[in-house]
XYZ file of N, CA and C in Angstrom:
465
model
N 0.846 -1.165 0.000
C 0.000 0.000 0.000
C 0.898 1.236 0.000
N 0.279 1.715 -1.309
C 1.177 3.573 -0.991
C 1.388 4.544 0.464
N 2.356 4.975 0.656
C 1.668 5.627 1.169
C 1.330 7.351 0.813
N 0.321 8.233 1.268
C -0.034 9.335 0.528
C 0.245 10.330 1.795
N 1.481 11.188 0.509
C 2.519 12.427 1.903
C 1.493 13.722 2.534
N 0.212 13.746 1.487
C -1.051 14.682 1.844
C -1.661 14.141 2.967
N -2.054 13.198 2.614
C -2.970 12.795 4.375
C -1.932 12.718 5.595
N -0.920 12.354 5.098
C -0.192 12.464 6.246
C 0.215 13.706 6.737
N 0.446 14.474 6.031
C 0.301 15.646 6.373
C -1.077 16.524 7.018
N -1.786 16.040 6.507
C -3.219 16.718 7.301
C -3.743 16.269 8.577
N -2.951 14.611 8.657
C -2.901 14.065 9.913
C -2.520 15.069 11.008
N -1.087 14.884 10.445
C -0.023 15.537 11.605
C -0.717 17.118 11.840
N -1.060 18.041 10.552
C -1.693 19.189 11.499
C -2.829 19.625 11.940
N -3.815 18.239 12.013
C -5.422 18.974 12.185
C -5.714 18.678 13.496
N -6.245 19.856 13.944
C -7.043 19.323 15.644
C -7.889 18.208 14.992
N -8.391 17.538 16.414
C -9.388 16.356 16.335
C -10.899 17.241 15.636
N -11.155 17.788 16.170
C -12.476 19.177 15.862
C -11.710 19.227 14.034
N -11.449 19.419 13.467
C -10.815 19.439 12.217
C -11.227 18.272 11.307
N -10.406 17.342 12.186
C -10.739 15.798 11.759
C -12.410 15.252 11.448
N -12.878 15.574 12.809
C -14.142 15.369 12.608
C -14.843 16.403 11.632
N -14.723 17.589 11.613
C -15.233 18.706 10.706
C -15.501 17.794 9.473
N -13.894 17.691 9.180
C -13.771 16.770 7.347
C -14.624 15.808 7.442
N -14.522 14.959 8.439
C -15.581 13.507 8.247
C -16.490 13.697 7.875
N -17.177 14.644 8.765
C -18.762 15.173 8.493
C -18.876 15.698 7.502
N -18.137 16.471 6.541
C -18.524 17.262 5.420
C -18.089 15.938 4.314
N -17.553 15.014 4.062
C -17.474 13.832 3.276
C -18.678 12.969 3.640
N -19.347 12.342 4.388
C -20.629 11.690 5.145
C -21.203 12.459 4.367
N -21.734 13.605 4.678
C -22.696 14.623 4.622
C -23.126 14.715 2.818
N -21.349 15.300 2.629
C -22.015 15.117 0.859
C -21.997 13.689 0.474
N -21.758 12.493 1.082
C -22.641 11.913 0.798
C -23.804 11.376 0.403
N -24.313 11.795 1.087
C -26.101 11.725 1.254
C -26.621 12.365 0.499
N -26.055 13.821 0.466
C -26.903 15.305 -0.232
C -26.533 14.334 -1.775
N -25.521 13.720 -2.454
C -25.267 12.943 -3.083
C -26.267 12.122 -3.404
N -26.720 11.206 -2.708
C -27.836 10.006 -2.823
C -29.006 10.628 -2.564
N -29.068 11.805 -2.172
C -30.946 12.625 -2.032
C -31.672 12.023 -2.789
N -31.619 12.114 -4.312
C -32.771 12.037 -4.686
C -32.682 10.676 -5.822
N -31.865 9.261 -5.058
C -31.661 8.194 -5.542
C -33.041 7.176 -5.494
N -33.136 5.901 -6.289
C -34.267 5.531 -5.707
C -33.819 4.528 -4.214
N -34.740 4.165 -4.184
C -34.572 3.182 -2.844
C -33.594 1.946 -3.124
N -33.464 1.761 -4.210
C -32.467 0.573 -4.164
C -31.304 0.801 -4.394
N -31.063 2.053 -4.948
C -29.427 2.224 -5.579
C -28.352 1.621 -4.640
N -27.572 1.329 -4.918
C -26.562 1.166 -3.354
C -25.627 1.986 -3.190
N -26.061 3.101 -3.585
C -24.985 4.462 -3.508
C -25.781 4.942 -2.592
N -26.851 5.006 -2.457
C -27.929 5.382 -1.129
C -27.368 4.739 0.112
N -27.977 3.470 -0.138
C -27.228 2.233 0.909
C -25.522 2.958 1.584
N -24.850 2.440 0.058
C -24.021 2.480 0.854
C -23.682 4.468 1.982
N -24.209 5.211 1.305
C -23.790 6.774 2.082
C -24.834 6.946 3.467
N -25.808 6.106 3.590
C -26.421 6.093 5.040
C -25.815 4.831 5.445
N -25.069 3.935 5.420
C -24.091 3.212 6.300
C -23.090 3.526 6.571
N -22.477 4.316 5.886
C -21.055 5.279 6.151
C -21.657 6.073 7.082
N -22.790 6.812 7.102
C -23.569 7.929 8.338
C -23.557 7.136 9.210
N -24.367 6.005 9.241
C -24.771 4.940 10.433
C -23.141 4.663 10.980
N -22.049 4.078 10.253
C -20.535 3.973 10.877
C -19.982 4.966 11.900
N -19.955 6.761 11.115
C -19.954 7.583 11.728
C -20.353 7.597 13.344
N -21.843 7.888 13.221
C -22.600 7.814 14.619
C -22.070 7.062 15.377
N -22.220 5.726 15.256
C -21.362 4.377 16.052
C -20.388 4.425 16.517
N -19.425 5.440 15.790
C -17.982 5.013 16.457
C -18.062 6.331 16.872
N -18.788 7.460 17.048
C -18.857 8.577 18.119
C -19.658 8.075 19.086
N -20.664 7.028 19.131
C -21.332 6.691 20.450
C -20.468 6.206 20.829
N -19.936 5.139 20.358
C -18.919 4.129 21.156
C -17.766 4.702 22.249
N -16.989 5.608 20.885
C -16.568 6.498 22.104
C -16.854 7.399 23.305
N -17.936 7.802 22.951
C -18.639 8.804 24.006
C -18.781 7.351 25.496
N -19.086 6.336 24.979
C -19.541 5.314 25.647
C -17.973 4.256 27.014
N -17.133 4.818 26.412
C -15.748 4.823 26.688
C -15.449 5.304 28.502
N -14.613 4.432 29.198
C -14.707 5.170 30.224
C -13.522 5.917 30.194
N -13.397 7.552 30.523
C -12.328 8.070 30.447
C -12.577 9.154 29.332
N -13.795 9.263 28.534
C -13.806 9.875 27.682
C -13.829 11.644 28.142
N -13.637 12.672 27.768
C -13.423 13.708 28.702
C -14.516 14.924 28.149
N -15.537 14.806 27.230
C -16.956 15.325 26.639
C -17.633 15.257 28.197
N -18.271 16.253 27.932
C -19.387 16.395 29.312
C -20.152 15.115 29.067
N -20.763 14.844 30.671
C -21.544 13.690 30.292
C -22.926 14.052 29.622
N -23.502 15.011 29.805
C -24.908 15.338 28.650
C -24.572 15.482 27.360
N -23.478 15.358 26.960
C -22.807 16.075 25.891
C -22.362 14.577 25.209
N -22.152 13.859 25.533
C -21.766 12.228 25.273
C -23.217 11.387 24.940
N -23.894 11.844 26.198
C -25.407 11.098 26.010
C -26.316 11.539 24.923
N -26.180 12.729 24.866
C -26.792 13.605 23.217
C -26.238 13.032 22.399
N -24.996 12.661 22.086
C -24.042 12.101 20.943
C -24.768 10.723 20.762
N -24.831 9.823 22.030
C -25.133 8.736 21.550
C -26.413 8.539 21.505
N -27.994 9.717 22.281
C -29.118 9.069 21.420
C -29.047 9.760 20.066
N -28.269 10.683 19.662
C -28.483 10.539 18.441
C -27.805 9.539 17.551
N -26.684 8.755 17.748
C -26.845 8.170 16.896
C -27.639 6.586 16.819
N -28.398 6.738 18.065
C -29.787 5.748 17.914
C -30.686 6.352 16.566
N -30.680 7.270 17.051
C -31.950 8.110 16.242
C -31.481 7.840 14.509
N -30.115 8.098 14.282
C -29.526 8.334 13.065
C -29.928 6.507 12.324
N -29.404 5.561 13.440
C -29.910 3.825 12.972
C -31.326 3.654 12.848
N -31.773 4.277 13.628
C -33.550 4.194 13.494
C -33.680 4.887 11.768
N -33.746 6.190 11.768
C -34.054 6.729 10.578
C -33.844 6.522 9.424
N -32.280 5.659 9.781
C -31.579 5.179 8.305
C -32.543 4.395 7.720
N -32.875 3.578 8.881
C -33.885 2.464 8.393
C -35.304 3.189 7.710
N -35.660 3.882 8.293
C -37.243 4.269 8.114
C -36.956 5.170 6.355
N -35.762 5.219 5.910
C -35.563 5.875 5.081
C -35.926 4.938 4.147
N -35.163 3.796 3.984
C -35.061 2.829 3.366
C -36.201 1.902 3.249
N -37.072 1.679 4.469
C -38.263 0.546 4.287
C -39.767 1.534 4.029
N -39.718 2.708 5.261
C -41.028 3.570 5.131
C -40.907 4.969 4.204
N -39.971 4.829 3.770
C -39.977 6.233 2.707
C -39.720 7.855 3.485
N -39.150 7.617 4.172
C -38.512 8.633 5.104
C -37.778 9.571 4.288
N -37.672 11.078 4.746
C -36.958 11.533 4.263
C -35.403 11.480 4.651
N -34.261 11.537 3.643
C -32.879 11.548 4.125
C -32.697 13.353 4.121
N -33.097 14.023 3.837
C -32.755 15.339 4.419
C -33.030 15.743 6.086
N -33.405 14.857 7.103
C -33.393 14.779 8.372
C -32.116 14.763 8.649
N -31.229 13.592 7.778
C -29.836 12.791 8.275
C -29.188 14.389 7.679
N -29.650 14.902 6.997
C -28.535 15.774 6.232
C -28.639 16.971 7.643
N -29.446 17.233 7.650
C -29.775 18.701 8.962
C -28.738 18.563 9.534
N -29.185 16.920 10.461
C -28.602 16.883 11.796
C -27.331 17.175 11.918
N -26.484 16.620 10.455
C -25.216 16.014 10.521
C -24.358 17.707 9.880
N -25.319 19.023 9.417
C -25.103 20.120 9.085
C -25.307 20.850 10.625
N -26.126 20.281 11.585
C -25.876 21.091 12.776
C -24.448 20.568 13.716
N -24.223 19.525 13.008
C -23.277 19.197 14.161
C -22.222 20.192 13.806
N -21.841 19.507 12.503
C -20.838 20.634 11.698
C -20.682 22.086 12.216
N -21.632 22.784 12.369
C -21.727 23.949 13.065
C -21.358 24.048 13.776
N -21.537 23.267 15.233
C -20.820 23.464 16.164
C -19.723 23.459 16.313
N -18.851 22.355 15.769
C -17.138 22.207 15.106
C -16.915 23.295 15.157
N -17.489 23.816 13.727
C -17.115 24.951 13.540
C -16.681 26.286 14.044
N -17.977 26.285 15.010
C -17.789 27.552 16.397
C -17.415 26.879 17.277
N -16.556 26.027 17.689
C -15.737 25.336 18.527
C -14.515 25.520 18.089
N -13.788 25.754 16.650
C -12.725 25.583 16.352
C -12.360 26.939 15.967
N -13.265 27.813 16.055
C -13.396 29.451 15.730
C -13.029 30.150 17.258
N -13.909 29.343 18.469
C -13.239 29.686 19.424
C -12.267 29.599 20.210
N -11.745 28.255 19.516
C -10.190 27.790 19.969
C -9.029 28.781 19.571
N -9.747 29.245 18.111
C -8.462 29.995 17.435
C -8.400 31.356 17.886
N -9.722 31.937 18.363
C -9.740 33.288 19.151
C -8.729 33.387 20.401
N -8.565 31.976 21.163
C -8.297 32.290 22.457
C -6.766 31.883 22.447
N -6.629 31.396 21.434
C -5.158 31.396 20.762
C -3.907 32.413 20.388
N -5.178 33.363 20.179
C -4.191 34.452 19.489
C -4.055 35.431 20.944
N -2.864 35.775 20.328
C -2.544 36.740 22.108
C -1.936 37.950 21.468
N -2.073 39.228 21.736
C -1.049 39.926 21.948
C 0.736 39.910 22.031
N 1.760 41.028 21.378
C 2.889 40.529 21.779
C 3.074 40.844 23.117
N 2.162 40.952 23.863
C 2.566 41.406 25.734
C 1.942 40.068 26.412
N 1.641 39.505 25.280
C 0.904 38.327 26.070
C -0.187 38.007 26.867
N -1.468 39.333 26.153
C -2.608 39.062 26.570
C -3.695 38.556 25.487
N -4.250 38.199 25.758
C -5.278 37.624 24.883
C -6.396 38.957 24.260
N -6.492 38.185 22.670
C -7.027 39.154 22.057
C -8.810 38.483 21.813
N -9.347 40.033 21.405
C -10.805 39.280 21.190
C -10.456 38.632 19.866
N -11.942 37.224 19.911
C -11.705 36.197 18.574
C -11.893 36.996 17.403
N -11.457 36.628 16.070
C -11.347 37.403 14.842
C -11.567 36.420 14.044
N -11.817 36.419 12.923
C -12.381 35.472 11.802
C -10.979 34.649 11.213
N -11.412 33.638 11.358
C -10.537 32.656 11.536
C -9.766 33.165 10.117
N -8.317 32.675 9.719
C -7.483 32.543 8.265
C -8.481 31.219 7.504
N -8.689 30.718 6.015
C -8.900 30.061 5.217
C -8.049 28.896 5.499
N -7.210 28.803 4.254
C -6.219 28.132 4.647
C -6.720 26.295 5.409
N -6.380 26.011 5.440
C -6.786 24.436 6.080
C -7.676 24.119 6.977
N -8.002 25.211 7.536
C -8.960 25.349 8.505
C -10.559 25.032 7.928
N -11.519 23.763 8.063
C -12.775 23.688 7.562
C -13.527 24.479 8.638
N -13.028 25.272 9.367
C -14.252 25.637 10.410
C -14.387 26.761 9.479
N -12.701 27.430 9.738
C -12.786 28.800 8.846
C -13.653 28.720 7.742
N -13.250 28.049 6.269
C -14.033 27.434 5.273
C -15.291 28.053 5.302
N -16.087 27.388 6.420
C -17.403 27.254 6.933
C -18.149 28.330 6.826
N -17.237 29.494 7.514
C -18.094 30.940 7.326
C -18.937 30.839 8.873
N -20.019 31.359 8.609
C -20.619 31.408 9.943
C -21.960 29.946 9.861
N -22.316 30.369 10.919
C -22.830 28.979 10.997
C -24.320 28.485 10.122
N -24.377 30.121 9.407
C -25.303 29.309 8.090
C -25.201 29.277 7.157
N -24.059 29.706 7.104
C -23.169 29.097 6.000
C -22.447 27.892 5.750
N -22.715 26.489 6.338
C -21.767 25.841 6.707
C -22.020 25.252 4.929
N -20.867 24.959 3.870
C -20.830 24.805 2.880
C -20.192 22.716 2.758
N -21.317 21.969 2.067
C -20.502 20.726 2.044
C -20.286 20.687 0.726
């Protein structure tokens, strides 16, 4: 297996909030992808099992002892991604809409976003070494920046 000097590189410089940002905006256009597929395609299938993967391995972790997310903040994580296995399904057998999965997974994004907007505010300091008010994040590699504000979040 190759290996590729870009991901490794995006490895080494992205916060976790980063990491997840990207996930979600690949998932995400996923779906917006399969919107308006029929029920059998397996490009549908397969982009609400990649969602359903997602969820799972953020419950799981949230589910972790040691994990350091508030505990309401873990328990939100993981009924939603009950909610996300429930719906996948109801998409697929009762004709559900998949623009539910798209919202949710555009609000999470948001938050990233103003999570990683406020990391970078409290980052920047003064040369006397006081902290400055937050400022709009640089472009540049940053998907929060990217993002714009939070209704703007672009997949």
């Amino acid at each position: 297996m190759k290996s590729n000097p870009y991901q490794q590189s995006i490895q080494k410089t992205e916060s976790p909030q980063q990491t997840e940002y990207r996930l979600f905006v690949e998932v995400t256009r996923a779906l917006m992808d399969a919107k308006d597929l029929e029920k059998t395609d397996p490009k549908l299938h397969d982009a609400l099992h990649w969602n359903r993967r997602m969820w799972s391995t953020f419950a799981t972790d949230c589910a972790i002892e040691g994990n350091k997310l508030p505990k309401m903040l873990r328990a939100q994580i993981i009924s939603l991604s009950i909610w996300v296995g429930k719906h996948s399904s109801k998409i697929i057998r009762e004709d559900e809409d998949i623009q539910a999965l798209i919202d949710v997974n555009k609000t999470v994004m948001e938050g990233l976003a103003m999570q990683e907007r406020n990391a970078a505010g409290q980052n920047q300091t003064t040369p006397q070494g006081n902290q400055t008010a937050p400022s709009a994040p640089e472009a540049g590699n940053n998907p929060a920046a990217r993002a714009g504000s939070s209704a703007s979040i672009k997949v």
